PDB file of C-alpha atoms in Angstrom:
ATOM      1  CA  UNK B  96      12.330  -4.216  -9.758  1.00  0.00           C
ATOM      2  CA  UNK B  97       9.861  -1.059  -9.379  1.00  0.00           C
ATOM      3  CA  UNK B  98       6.549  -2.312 -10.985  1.00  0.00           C
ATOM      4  CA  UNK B  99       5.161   1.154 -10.617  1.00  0.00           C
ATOM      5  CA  UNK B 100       7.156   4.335 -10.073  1.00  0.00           C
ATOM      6  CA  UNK B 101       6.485   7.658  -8.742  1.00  0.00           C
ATOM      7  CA  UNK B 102       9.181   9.689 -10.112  1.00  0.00           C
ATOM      8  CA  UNK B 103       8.239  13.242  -7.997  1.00  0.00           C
ATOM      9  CA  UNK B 104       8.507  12.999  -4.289  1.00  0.00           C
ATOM     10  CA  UNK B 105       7.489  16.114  -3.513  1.00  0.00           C
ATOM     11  CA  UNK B 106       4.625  18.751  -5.083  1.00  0.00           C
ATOM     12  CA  UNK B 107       3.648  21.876  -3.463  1.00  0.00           C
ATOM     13  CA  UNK B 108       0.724  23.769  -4.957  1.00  0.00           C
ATOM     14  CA  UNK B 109      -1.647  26.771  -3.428  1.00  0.00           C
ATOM     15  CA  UNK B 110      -4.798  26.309  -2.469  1.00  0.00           C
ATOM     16  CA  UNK B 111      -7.552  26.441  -4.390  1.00  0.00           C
ATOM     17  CA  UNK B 112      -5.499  25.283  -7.954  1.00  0.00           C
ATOM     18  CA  UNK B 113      -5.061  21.840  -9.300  1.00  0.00           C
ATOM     19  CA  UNK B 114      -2.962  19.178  -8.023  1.00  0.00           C
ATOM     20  CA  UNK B 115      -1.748  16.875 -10.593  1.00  0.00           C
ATOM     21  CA  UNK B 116       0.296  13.766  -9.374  1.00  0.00           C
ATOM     22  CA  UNK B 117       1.718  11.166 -12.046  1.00  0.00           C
ATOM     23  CA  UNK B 118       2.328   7.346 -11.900  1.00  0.00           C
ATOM     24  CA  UNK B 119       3.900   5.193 -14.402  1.00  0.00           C
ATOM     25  CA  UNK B 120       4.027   1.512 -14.424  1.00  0.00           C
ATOM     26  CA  UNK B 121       6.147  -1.331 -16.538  1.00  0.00           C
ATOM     27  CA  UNK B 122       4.031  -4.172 -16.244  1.00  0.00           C
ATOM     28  CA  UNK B 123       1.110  -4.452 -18.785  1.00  0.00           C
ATOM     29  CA  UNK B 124      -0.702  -7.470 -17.071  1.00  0.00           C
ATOM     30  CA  UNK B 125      -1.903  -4.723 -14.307  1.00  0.00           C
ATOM     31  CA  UNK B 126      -5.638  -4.381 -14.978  1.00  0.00           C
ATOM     32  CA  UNK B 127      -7.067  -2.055 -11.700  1.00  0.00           C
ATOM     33  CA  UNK B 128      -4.942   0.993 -10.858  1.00  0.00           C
ATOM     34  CA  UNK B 129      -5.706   2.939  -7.220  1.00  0.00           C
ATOM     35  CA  UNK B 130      -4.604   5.635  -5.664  1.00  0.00           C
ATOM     36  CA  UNK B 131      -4.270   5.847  -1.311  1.00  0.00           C
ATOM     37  CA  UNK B 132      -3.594   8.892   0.421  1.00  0.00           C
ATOM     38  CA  UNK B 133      -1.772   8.768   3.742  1.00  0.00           C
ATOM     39  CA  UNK B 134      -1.082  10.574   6.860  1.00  0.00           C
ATOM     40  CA  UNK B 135       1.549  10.388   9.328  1.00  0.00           C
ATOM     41  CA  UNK B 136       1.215   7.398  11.666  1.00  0.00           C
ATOM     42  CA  UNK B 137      -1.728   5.502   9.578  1.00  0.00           C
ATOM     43  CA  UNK B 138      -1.845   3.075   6.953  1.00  0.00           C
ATOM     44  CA  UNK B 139      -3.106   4.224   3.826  1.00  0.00           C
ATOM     45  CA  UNK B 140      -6.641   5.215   2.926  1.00  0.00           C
ATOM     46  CA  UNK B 141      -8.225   4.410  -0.409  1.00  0.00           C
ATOM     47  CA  UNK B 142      -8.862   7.259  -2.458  1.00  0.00           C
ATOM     48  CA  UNK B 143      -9.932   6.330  -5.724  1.00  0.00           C
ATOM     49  CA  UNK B 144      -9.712   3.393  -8.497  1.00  0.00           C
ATOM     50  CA  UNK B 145     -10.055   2.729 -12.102  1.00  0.00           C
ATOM     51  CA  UNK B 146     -10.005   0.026 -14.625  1.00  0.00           C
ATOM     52  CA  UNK B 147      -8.282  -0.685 -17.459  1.00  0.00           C
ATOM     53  CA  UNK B 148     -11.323  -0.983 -19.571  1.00  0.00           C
ATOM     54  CA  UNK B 149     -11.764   3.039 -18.724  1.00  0.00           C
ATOM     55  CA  UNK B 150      -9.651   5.900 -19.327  1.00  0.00           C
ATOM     56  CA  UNK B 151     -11.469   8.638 -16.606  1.00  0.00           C
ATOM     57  CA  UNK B 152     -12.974   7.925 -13.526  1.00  0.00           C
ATOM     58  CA  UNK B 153     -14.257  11.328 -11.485  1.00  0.00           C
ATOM     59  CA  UNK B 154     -14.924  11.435  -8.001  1.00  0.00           C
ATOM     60  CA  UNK B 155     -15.974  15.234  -6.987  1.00  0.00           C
ATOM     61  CA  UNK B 156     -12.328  16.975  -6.854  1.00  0.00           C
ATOM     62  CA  UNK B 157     -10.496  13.581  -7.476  1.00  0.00           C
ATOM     63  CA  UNK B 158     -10.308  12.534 -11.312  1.00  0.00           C
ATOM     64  CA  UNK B 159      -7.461   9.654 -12.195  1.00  0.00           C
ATOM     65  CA  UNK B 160      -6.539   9.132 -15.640  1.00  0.00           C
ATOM     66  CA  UNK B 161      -5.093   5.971 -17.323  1.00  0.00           C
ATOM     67  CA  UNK B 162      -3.733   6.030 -20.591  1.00  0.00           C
ATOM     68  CA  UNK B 163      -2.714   2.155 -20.904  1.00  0.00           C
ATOM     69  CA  UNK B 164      -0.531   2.924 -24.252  1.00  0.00           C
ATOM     70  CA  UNK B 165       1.708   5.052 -22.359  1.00  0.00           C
ATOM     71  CA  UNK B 166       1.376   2.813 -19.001  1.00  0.00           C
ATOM     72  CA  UNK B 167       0.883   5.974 -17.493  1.00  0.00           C
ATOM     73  CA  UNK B 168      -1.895   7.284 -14.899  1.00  0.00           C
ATOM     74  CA  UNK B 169      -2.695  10.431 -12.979  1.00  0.00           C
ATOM     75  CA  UNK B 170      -4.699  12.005 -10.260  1.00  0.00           C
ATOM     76  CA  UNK B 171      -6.258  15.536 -10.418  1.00  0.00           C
ATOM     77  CA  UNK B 172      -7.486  17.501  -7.658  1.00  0.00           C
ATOM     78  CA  UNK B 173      -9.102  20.293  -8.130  1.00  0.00           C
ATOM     79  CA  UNK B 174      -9.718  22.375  -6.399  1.00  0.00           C
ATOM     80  CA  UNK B 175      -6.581  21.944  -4.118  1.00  0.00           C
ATOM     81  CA  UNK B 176      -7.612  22.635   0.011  1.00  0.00           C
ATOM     82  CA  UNK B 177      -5.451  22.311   2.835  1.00  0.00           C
ATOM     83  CA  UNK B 178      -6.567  19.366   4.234  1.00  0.00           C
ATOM     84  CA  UNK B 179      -5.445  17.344   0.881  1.00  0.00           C
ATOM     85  CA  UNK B 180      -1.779  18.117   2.371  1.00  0.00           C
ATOM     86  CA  UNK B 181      -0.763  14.125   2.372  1.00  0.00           C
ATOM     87  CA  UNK B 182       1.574  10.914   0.580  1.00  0.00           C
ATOM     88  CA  UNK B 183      -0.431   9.862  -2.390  1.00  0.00           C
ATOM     89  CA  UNK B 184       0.524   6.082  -3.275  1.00  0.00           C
ATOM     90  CA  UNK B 185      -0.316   5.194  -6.965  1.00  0.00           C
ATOM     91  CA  UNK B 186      -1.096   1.178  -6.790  1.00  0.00           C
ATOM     92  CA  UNK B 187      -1.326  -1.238  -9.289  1.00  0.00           C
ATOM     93  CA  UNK B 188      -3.060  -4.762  -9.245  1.00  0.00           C
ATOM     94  CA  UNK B 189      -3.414  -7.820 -11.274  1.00  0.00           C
ATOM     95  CA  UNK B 190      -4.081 -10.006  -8.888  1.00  0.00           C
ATOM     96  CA  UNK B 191      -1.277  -8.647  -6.151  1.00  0.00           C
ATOM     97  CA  UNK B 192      -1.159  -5.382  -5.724  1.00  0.00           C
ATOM     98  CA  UNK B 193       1.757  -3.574  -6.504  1.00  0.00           C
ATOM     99  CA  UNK B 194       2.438   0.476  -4.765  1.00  0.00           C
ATOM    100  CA  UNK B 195       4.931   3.150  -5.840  1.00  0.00           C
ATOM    101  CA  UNK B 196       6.884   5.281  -3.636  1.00  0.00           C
ATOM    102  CA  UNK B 197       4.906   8.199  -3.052  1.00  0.00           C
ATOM    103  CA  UNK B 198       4.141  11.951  -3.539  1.00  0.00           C
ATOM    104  CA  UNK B 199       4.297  14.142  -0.558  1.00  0.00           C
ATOM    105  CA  UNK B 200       1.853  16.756  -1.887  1.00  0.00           C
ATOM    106  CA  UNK B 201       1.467  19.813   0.632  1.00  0.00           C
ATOM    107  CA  UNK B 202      -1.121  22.063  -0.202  1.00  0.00           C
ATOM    108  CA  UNK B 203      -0.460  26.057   1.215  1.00  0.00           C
ATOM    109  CA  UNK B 204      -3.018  28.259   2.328  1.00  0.00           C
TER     110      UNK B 204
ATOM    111  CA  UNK C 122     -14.052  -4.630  14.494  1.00  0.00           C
ATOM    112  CA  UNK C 123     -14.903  -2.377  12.046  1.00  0.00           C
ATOM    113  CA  UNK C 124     -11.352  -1.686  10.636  1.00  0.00           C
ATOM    114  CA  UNK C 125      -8.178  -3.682  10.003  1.00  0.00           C
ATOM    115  CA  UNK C 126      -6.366  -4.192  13.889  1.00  0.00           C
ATOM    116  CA  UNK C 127      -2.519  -4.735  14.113  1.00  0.00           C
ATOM    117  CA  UNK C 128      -0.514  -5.299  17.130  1.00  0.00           C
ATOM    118  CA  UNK C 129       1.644  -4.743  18.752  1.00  0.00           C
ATOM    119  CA  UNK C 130       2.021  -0.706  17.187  1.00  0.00           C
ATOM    120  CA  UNK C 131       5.314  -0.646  18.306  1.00  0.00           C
ATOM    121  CA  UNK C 132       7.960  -3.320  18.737  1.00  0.00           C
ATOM    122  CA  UNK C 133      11.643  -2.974  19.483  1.00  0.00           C
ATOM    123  CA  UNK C 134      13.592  -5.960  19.107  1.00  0.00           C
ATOM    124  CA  UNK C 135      17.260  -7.114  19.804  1.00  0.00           C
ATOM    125  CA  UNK C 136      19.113  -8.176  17.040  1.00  0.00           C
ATOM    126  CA  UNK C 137      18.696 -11.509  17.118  1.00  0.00           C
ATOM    127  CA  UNK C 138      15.398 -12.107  18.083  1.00  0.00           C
ATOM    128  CA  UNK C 139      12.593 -13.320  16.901  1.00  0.00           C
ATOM    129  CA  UNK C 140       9.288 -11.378  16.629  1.00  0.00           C
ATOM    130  CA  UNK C 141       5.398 -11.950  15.550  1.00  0.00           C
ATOM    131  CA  UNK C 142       3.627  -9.752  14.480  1.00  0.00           C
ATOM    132  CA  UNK C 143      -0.203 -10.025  14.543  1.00  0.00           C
ATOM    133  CA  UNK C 144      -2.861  -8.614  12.073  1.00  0.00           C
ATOM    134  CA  UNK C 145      -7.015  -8.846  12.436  1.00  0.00           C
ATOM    135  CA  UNK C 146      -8.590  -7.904   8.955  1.00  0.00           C
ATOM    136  CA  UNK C 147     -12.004  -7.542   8.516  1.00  0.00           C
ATOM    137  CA  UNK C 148     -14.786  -9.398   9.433  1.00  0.00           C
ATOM    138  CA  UNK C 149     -15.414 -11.404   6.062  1.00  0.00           C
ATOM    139  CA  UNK C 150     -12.722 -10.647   4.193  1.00  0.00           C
ATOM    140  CA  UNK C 151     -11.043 -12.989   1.824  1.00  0.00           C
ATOM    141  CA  UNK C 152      -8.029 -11.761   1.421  1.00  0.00           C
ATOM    142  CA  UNK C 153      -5.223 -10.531   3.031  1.00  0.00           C
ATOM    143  CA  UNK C 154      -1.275  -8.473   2.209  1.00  0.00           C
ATOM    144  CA  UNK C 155       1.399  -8.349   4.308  1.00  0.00           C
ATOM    145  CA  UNK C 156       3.576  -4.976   3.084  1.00  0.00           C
ATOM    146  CA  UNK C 157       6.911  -3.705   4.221  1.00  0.00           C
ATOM    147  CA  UNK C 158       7.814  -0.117   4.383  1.00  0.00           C
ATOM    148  CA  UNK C 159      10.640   1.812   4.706  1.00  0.00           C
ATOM    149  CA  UNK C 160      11.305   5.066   5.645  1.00  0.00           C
ATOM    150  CA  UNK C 161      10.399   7.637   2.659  1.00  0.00           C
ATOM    151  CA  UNK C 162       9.391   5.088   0.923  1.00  0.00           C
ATOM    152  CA  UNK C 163       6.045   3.015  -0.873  1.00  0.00           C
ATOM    153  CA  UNK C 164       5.388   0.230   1.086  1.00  0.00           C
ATOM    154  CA  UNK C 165       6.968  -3.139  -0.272  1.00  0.00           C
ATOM    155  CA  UNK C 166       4.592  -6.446  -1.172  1.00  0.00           C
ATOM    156  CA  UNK C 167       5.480  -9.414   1.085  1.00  0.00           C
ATOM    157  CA  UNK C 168       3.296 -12.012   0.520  1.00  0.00           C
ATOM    158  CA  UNK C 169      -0.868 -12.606  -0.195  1.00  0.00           C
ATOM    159  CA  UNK C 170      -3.344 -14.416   1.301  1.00  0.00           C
ATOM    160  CA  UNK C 171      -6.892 -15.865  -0.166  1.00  0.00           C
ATOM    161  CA  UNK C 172      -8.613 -17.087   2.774  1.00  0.00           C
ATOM    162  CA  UNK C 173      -5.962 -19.729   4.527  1.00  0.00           C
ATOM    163  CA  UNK C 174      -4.128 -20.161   1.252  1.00  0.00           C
ATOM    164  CA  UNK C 175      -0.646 -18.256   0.916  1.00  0.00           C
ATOM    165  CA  UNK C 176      -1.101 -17.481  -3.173  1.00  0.00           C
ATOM    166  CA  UNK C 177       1.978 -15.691  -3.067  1.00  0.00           C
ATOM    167  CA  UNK C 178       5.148 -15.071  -0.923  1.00  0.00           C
ATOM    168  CA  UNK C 179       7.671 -13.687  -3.676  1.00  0.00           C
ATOM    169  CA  UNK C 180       8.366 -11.048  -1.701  1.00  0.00           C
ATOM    170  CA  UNK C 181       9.422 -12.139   1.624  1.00  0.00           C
ATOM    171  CA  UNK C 182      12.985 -10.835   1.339  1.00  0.00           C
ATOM    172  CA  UNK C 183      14.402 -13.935   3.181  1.00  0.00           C
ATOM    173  CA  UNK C 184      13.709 -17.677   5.013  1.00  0.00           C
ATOM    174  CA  UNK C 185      13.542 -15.868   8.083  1.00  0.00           C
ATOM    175  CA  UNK C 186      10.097 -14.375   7.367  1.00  0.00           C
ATOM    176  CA  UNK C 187       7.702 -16.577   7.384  1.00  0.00           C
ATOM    177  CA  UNK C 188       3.607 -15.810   7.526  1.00  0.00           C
ATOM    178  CA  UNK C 189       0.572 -17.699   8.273  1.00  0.00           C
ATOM    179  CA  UNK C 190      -3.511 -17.445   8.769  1.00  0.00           C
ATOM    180  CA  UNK C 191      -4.145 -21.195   9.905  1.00  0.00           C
ATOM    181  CA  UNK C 192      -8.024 -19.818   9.732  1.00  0.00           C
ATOM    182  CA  UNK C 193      -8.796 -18.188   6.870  1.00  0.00           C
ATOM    183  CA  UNK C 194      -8.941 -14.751   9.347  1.00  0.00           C
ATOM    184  CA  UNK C 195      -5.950 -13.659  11.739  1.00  0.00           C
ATOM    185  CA  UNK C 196      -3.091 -13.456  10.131  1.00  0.00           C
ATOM    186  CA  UNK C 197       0.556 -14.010  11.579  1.00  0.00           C
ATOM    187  CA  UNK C 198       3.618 -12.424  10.351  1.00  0.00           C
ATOM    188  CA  UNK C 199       6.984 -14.122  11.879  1.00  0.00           C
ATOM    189  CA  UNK C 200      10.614 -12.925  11.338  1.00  0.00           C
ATOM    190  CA  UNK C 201      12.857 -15.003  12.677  1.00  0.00           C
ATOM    191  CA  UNK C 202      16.659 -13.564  13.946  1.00  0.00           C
ATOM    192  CA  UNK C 203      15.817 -10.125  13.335  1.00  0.00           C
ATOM    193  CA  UNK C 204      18.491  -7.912  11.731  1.00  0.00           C
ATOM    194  CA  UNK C 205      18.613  -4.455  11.299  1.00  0.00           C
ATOM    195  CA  UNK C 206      17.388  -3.753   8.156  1.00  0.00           C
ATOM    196  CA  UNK C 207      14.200  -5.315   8.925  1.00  0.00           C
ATOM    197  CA  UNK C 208      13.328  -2.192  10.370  1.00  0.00           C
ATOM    198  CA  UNK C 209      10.157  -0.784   8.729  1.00  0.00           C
ATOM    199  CA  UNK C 210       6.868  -0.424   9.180  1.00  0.00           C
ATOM    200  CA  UNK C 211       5.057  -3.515   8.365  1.00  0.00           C
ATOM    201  CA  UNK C 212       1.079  -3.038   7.005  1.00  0.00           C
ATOM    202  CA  UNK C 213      -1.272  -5.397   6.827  1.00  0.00           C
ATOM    203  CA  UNK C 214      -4.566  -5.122   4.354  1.00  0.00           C
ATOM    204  CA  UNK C 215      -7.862  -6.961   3.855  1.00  0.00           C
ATOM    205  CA  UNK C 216     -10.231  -7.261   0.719  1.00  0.00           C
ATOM    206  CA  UNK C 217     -13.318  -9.033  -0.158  1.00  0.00           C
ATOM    207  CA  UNK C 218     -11.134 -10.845  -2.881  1.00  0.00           C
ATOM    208  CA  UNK C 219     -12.957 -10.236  -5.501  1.00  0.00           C
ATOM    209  CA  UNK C 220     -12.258  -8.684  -8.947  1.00  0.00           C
ATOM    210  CA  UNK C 221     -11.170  -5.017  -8.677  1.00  0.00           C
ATOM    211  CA  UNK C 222     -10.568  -5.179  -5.541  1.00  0.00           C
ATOM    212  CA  UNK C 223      -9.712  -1.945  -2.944  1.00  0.00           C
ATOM    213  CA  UNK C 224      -7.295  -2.772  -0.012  1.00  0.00           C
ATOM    214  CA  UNK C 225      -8.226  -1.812   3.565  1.00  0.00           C
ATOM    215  CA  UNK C 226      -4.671  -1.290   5.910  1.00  0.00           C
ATOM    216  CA  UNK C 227      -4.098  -1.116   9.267  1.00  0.00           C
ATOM    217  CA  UNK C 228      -2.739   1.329  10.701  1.00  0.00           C
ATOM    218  CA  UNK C 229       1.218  -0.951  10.962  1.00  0.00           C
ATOM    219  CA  UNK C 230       3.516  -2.099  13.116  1.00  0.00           C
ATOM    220  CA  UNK C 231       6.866   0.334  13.638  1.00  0.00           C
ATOM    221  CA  UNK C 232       9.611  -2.274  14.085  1.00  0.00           C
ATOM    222  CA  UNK C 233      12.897  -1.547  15.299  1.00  0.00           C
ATOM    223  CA  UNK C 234      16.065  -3.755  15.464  1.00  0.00           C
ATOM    224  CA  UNK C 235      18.694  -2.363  17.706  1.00  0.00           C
TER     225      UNK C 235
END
């Protein structure tokens, strides 16, 4: 039973424009969303985090977006470099914490 | 050590056998995930740890996995008669345990079952 689902595997997007990755989950009792980024052969690295009490939380190119009505989040990056080129796990957490299955995101020059 | 430490980062086992895998969080850290992941996909929540207590182990797939952290600090993930499909990638994370909460992993152990 996926908790919190990452329907696109796969973005590709050119440098320099926004990145938008989406996240839905099925579980309303989830009151802290995250997003981790990972690279090959390491375990994931938190990115960035919001509550449920919030509906925006910015971080200089990284903004994630929670609109609990719709159990739906989302990370923006903007603007898109290189180096962003990674999985991004959307996580969920109510007192476990709960991960979907990834978007590769590869960002081209 | 300043990060979460697993070992071993490799592990090939014989169907069959029985494996342990080990994970050092971080100094201080309450609690403590065990996560399975396959390949391609999100990795999979085994069980949770607050200090020594195990709050949570819905997600061990079967009675051959078994953890532990006798301590409060190293944890100790056990699968006993490995069988193919319990190869993954198994990650470890550590939190302070409080409220909102952001997970710190190790870097995994790759486990394969020939």
């Amino acid at each position: 039973d996926q908790q919190v689902k990452q329907n696109s595997p796969s973005l590709s997007v050119q440098e320099g424009r926004i990145s938008i990755l989406n996240c839905d989950y099925t579980n309303s009792m989830f009151d802290y969303f995250l997003w981790y980024k990972k690279y090959p052969a390491e375990g994931p690295t938190f990115l960035i985090s919001i509550s449920s009490i919030k509906d925006k939380n910015e971080d200089g190119r990284f903004t994630v977006f929670l609109n609990k009505s719709a159990k739906h989040l989302s990370l923006h990056i903007v603007p898109s470099q290189p180096g962003d080129s990674a999985v991004y796990f959307c996580a969920a957490s109510g007192g476990d914490m709960r991960f979907g299955a990834g978007t590769r995101l590869t960002v081209k020059p | 050590g300043a990060g979460v430490s697993q070992s071993p980062r490799y592990k090939v086992a014989k169907r069959g056998q029985d494996v342990a895998l080990r994970c050092d969080p971080i100094s201080g850290h309450v609690s403590l995930f065990w996560y399975q992941q396959a390949l391609g996909q999100g990795p999979e929540f085994l069980t949770y740890f607050q200090n020594e207590a195990q709050l949570d182990k819905s997600g061990l797939p079967s009675d051959r996995f078994f953890a532990e952290r006798p301590e409060g600090s190293v944890s100790t993930l056990k699968i006993q008669r490995t069988q193919q499909e319990d190869s993954a990638v198994y990650l470890c994370a550590s939190g302070t345990g409080t409220g909102y909460e952001k997970l710190f992993f190790g870097s995994g152990t790759q486990l394969s079952v020939l």
